[in-house]
Amino acid sequence: MRVTFNIPAPLTAQTITLVGEFNNWSETATPLLRSGEGWSTTMDLPPNHSYQYRYLADGRWLNDWSADRYEPNEFGGANSVVYT
């Protein structure tokens, strides 16, 4: 299933990466591309699963404002969750 992750243009950063269960929480494997509308990347993920993830923007951890839900993480924050 093709899933697009995006962050609206008001967020300014030099680099933003998508970090989650689907890329083994790699902080470099899935960079988002910048466009006039914001930042985005599209991935093919197996259907009928849920995946936890976060964005890493210039060293700051961010949640997805349009996530399907949020789950507590071991660091006292929350991870975004997407259902496929």
CSV table of N, CA and C in Angstrom, one decimal:
chain,number,residue,atom,x,y,z
A,1,MET,N,0.8,-1.2,0.0
A,1,MET,CA,0.0,0.0,0.0
A,1,MET,C,0.9,1.2,0.0
A,2,ARG,N,0.6,2.2,-0.9
A,2,ARG,CA,1.4,3.4,-0.9
A,2,ARG,C,0.9,4.4,0.1
A,3,VAL,N,1.8,4.9,0.9
A,3,VAL,CA,1.5,5.8,2.0
A,3,VAL,C,2.4,7.0,1.8
A,4,THR,N,1.7,8.2,1.8
A,4,THR,CA,2.5,9.5,1.7
A,4,THR,C,2.5,10.1,3.1
A,5,PHE,N,3.7,10.5,3.5
A,5,PHE,CA,3.9,11.2,4.8
A,5,PHE,C,4.2,12.6,4.4
A,6,ASN,N,3.5,13.6,5.0
A,6,ASN,CA,3.9,15.0,4.7
A,6,ASN,C,3.7,15.9,5.9
A,7,ILE,N,4.5,17.0,5.8
A,7,ILE,CA,4.5,18.1,6.8
A,7,ILE,C,4.2,19.4,6.0
A,8,PRO,N,3.3,20.2,6.4
A,8,PRO,CA,3.0,21.4,5.7
A,8,PRO,C,4.1,22.4,5.7
A,9,ALA,N,4.1,23.3,4.7
A,9,ALA,CA,5.1,24.3,4.5
A,9,ALA,C,5.5,25.2,5.6
A,10,PRO,N,4.6,25.5,6.5
A,10,PRO,CA,5.0,26.5,7.6
A,10,PRO,C,6.2,26.0,8.4
A,11,LEU,N,6.5,24.7,8.4
A,11,LEU,CA,7.6,24.2,9.2
A,11,LEU,C,8.9,24.4,8.4
A,12,THR,N,9.8,25.1,9.0
A,12,THR,CA,11.1,25.4,8.3
A,12,THR,C,12.2,24.5,9.0
A,13,ALA,N,13.0,23.9,8.1
A,13,ALA,CA,14.1,23.1,8.6
A,13,ALA,C,15.1,22.9,7.5
A,14,GLN,N,16.3,22.5,7.8
A,14,GLN,CA,17.3,22.2,6.8
A,14,GLN,C,17.0,20.7,6.3
A,15,THR,N,16.8,19.8,7.2
A,15,THR,CA,16.5,18.4,6.8
A,15,THR,C,15.4,17.8,7.7
A,16,ILE,N,14.6,17.0,7.1
A,16,ILE,CA,13.6,16.2,7.9
A,16,ILE,C,13.7,14.8,7.4
A,17,THR,N,13.7,13.9,8.3
A,17,THR,CA,13.7,12.5,8.0
A,17,THR,C,12.5,11.8,8.7
A,18,LEU,N,12.0,10.7,8.1
A,18,LEU,CA,10.9,9.9,8.6
A,18,LEU,C,11.6,8.7,9.3
A,19,VAL,N,11.3,8.5,10.6
A,19,VAL,CA,11.9,7.5,11.4
A,19,VAL,C,10.9,6.6,12.0
A,20,GLY,N,10.9,5.3,11.8
A,20,GLY,CA,9.9,4.5,12.3
A,20,GLY,C,10.1,3.0,12.2
A,21,GLU,N,9.1,2.2,12.6
A,21,GLU,CA,9.3,0.8,12.6
A,21,GLU,C,9.6,0.2,11.2
A,22,PHE,N,9.0,0.9,10.2
A,22,PHE,CA,9.2,0.4,8.8
A,22,PHE,C,10.6,0.6,8.3
A,23,ASN,N,11.5,1.4,8.9
A,23,ASN,CA,12.8,1.5,8.5
A,23,ASN,C,13.8,1.3,9.6
A,24,ASN,N,13.4,0.5,10.6
A,24,ASN,CA,14.2,0.1,11.8
A,24,ASN,C,14.7,1.3,12.6
A,25,TRP,N,13.8,2.3,12.6
A,25,TRP,CA,14.1,3.5,13.4
A,25,TRP,C,15.4,4.2,12.9
A,26,SER,N,15.7,4.1,11.6
A,26,SER,CA,16.9,4.7,11.1
A,26,SER,C,16.7,6.3,11.0
A,27,GLU,N,17.6,7.0,11.5
A,27,GLU,CA,17.5,8.5,11.4
A,27,GLU,C,18.0,9.1,10.1
A,28,THR,N,18.4,8.2,9.2
A,28,THR,CA,18.9,8.7,7.9
A,28,THR,C,18.3,8.0,6.7
A,29,ALA,N,17.6,6.9,6.9
A,29,ALA,CA,17.2,6.1,5.7
A,29,ALA,C,16.1,6.7,4.9
A,30,THR,N,15.3,7.6,5.4
A,30,THR,CA,14.1,8.0,4.7
A,30,THR,C,13.9,9.6,4.8
A,31,PRO,N,14.7,10.3,4.0
A,31,PRO,CA,14.6,11.8,4.1
A,31,PRO,C,13.3,12.2,3.4
A,32,LEU,N,12.7,13.3,3.9
A,32,LEU,CA,11.6,13.9,3.2
A,32,LEU,C,12.1,14.9,2.2
A,33,LEU,N,11.4,15.1,1.1
A,33,LEU,CA,11.8,16.1,0.1
A,33,LEU,C,11.0,17.3,0.3
A,34,ARG,N,11.7,18.5,0.1
A,34,ARG,CA,11.0,19.8,0.2
A,34,ARG,C,10.4,20.2,-1.1
A,35,SER,N,9.2,20.8,-1.0
A,35,SER,CA,8.5,21.4,-2.2
A,35,SER,C,7.9,22.7,-1.7
A,36,GLY,N,7.2,23.4,-2.6
A,36,GLY,CA,6.5,24.6,-2.2
A,36,GLY,C,5.4,24.3,-1.2
A,37,GLU,N,4.9,23.1,-1.2
A,37,GLU,CA,3.8,22.8,-0.3
A,37,GLU,C,4.2,22.2,1.0
A,38,GLY,N,5.5,22.0,1.2
A,38,GLY,CA,6.0,21.4,2.5
A,38,GLY,C,7.0,20.3,2.2
A,39,TRP,N,7.0,19.3,3.0
A,39,TRP,CA,7.9,18.2,3.0
A,39,TRP,C,7.1,16.9,2.8
A,40,SER,N,7.6,15.9,2.0
A,40,SER,CA,6.9,14.7,1.9
A,40,SER,C,7.8,13.5,1.4
A,41,THR,N,7.3,12.3,1.6
A,41,THR,CA,7.9,11.1,1.1
A,41,THR,C,6.8,10.1,1.0
A,42,THR,N,6.9,9.2,0.0
A,42,THR,CA,5.9,8.1,-0.2
A,42,THR,C,6.6,6.8,-0.1
A,43,MET,N,6.0,5.9,0.6
A,43,MET,CA,6.6,4.5,0.9
A,43,MET,C,5.5,3.5,0.5
A,44,ASP,N,6.0,2.3,0.1
A,44,ASP,CA,5.1,1.1,0.0
A,44,ASP,C,5.2,0.3,1.3
A,45,LEU,N,4.1,0.2,2.0
A,45,LEU,CA,4.0,-0.6,3.2
A,45,LEU,C,3.0,-1.7,3.1
A,46,PRO,N,3.3,-2.8,3.7
A,46,PRO,CA,2.3,-3.9,3.7
A,46,PRO,C,1.0,-3.5,4.3
A,47,PRO,N,-0.1,-3.9,3.7
A,47,PRO,CA,-1.4,-3.6,4.2
A,47,PRO,C,-1.8,-4.3,5.5
A,48,ASN,N,-2.8,-3.8,6.1
A,48,ASN,CA,-3.3,-4.4,7.3
A,48,ASN,C,-2.4,-4.4,8.5
A,49,HIS,N,-1.5,-3.4,8.6
A,49,HIS,CA,-0.6,-3.2,9.7
A,49,HIS,C,-0.7,-1.8,10.3
A,50,SER,N,-0.2,-1.7,11.5
A,50,SER,CA,0.0,-0.3,12.1
A,50,SER,C,1.5,-0.2,12.3
A,51,TYR,N,2.0,1.1,12.1
A,51,TYR,CA,3.4,1.4,12.3
A,51,TYR,C,3.5,2.6,13.1
A,52,GLN,N,4.5,2.6,14.1
A,52,GLN,CA,4.8,3.8,14.8
A,52,GLN,C,5.9,4.5,14.1
A,53,TYR,N,5.9,5.8,14.2
A,53,TYR,CA,6.9,6.6,13.6
A,53,TYR,C,7.0,8.0,14.2
A,54,ARG,N,8.0,8.8,13.8
A,54,ARG,CA,8.2,10.2,14.2
A,54,ARG,C,9.0,10.8,13.0
A,55,TYR,N,9.0,12.2,13.1
A,55,TYR,CA,9.8,12.9,12.2
A,55,TYR,C,11.0,13.5,13.0
A,56,LEU,N,12.2,13.6,12.3
A,56,LEU,CA,13.3,14.2,12.9
A,56,LEU,C,13.7,15.4,12.1
A,57,ALA,N,13.5,16.6,12.6
A,57,ALA,CA,13.7,17.8,11.9
A,57,ALA,C,14.8,18.6,12.5
A,58,ASP,N,16.0,18.6,11.9
A,58,ASP,CA,17.2,19.3,12.4
A,58,ASP,C,17.4,18.9,13.9
A,59,GLY,N,17.3,17.6,14.2
A,59,GLY,CA,17.6,17.2,15.5
A,59,GLY,C,16.4,17.2,16.5
A,60,ARG,N,15.3,17.8,16.1
A,60,ARG,CA,14.1,17.9,16.9
A,60,ARG,C,13.1,16.8,16.5
A,61,TRP,N,12.6,16.1,17.5
A,61,TRP,CA,11.6,15.0,17.2
A,61,TRP,C,10.2,15.7,17.2
A,62,LEU,N,9.5,15.3,16.1
A,62,LEU,CA,8.1,15.8,15.9
A,62,LEU,C,7.2,14.7,15.6
A,63,ASN,N,5.9,14.9,16.0
A,63,ASN,CA,4.9,14.0,15.6
A,63,ASN,C,4.1,14.5,14.4
A,64,ASP,N,3.5,13.5,13.7
A,64,ASP,CA,2.7,13.8,12.6
A,64,ASP,C,1.3,14.4,13.0
A,65,TRP,N,1.0,15.6,12.6
A,65,TRP,CA,-0.2,16.3,13.0
A,65,TRP,C,-1.4,15.6,12.5
A,66,SER,N,-1.3,14.7,11.5
A,66,SER,CA,-2.4,14.0,10.9
A,66,SER,C,-2.3,12.5,11.1
A,67,ALA,N,-1.6,12.1,12.1
A,67,ALA,CA,-1.5,10.6,12.4
A,67,ALA,C,-2.9,10.0,12.7
A,68,ASP,N,-2.9,8.7,12.5
A,68,ASP,CA,-4.2,8.0,12.8
A,68,ASP,C,-4.4,7.9,14.3
A,69,ARG,N,-3.3,7.9,15.1
A,69,ARG,CA,-3.4,7.9,16.5
A,69,ARG,C,-2.0,8.1,17.1
A,70,TYR,N,-1.8,8.1,18.4
A,70,TYR,CA,-0.6,8.3,19.1
A,70,TYR,C,-0.4,7.2,20.1
A,71,GLU,N,0.8,6.7,20.3
A,71,GLU,CA,1.1,5.7,21.3
A,71,GLU,C,2.3,6.2,22.2
A,72,PRO,N,2.2,6.0,23.5
A,72,PRO,CA,3.3,6.4,24.4
A,72,PRO,C,4.6,5.7,24.0
A,73,ASN,N,5.7,6.4,24.1
A,73,ASN,CA,7.0,5.8,23.9
A,73,ASN,C,7.8,5.7,25.1
A,74,GLU,N,8.9,5.0,25.1
A,74,GLU,CA,9.8,4.8,26.3
A,74,GLU,C,10.5,6.0,26.8
A,75,PHE,N,10.4,7.1,26.0
A,75,PHE,CA,11.1,8.3,26.4
A,75,PHE,C,10.2,9.4,27.0
A,76,GLY,N,9.0,9.0,27.3
A,76,GLY,CA,8.1,9.9,28.0
A,76,GLY,C,7.3,10.7,27.0
A,77,GLY,N,7.4,10.5,25.7
A,77,GLY,CA,6.6,11.2,24.7
A,77,GLY,C,5.7,10.3,24.1
A,78,ALA,N,5.3,10.6,22.8
A,78,ALA,CA,4.4,9.8,22.1
A,78,ALA,C,4.9,9.6,20.6
A,79,ASN,N,4.6,8.5,20.0
A,79,ASN,CA,4.9,8.2,18.6
A,79,ASN,C,3.6,8.3,17.8
A,80,SER,N,3.7,8.8,16.6
A,80,SER,CA,2.6,8.8,15.7
A,80,SER,C,2.4,7.4,15.2
A,81,VAL,N,1.1,7.1,14.8
A,81,VAL,CA,0.8,5.7,14.3
A,81,VAL,C,0.0,5.9,13.0
A,82,VAL,N,0.4,5.1,12.0
A,82,VAL,CA,-0.3,5.0,10.7
A,82,VAL,C,-0.8,3.6,10.5
A,83,TYR,N,-2.1,3.5,10.1
A,83,TYR,CA,-2.7,2.2,9.7
A,83,TYR,C,-2.7,2.1,8.2
A,84,THR,N,-2.3,0.9,7.7
A,84,THR,CA,-2.3,0.7,6.3
A,84,THR,C,-3.4,-0.3,5.9
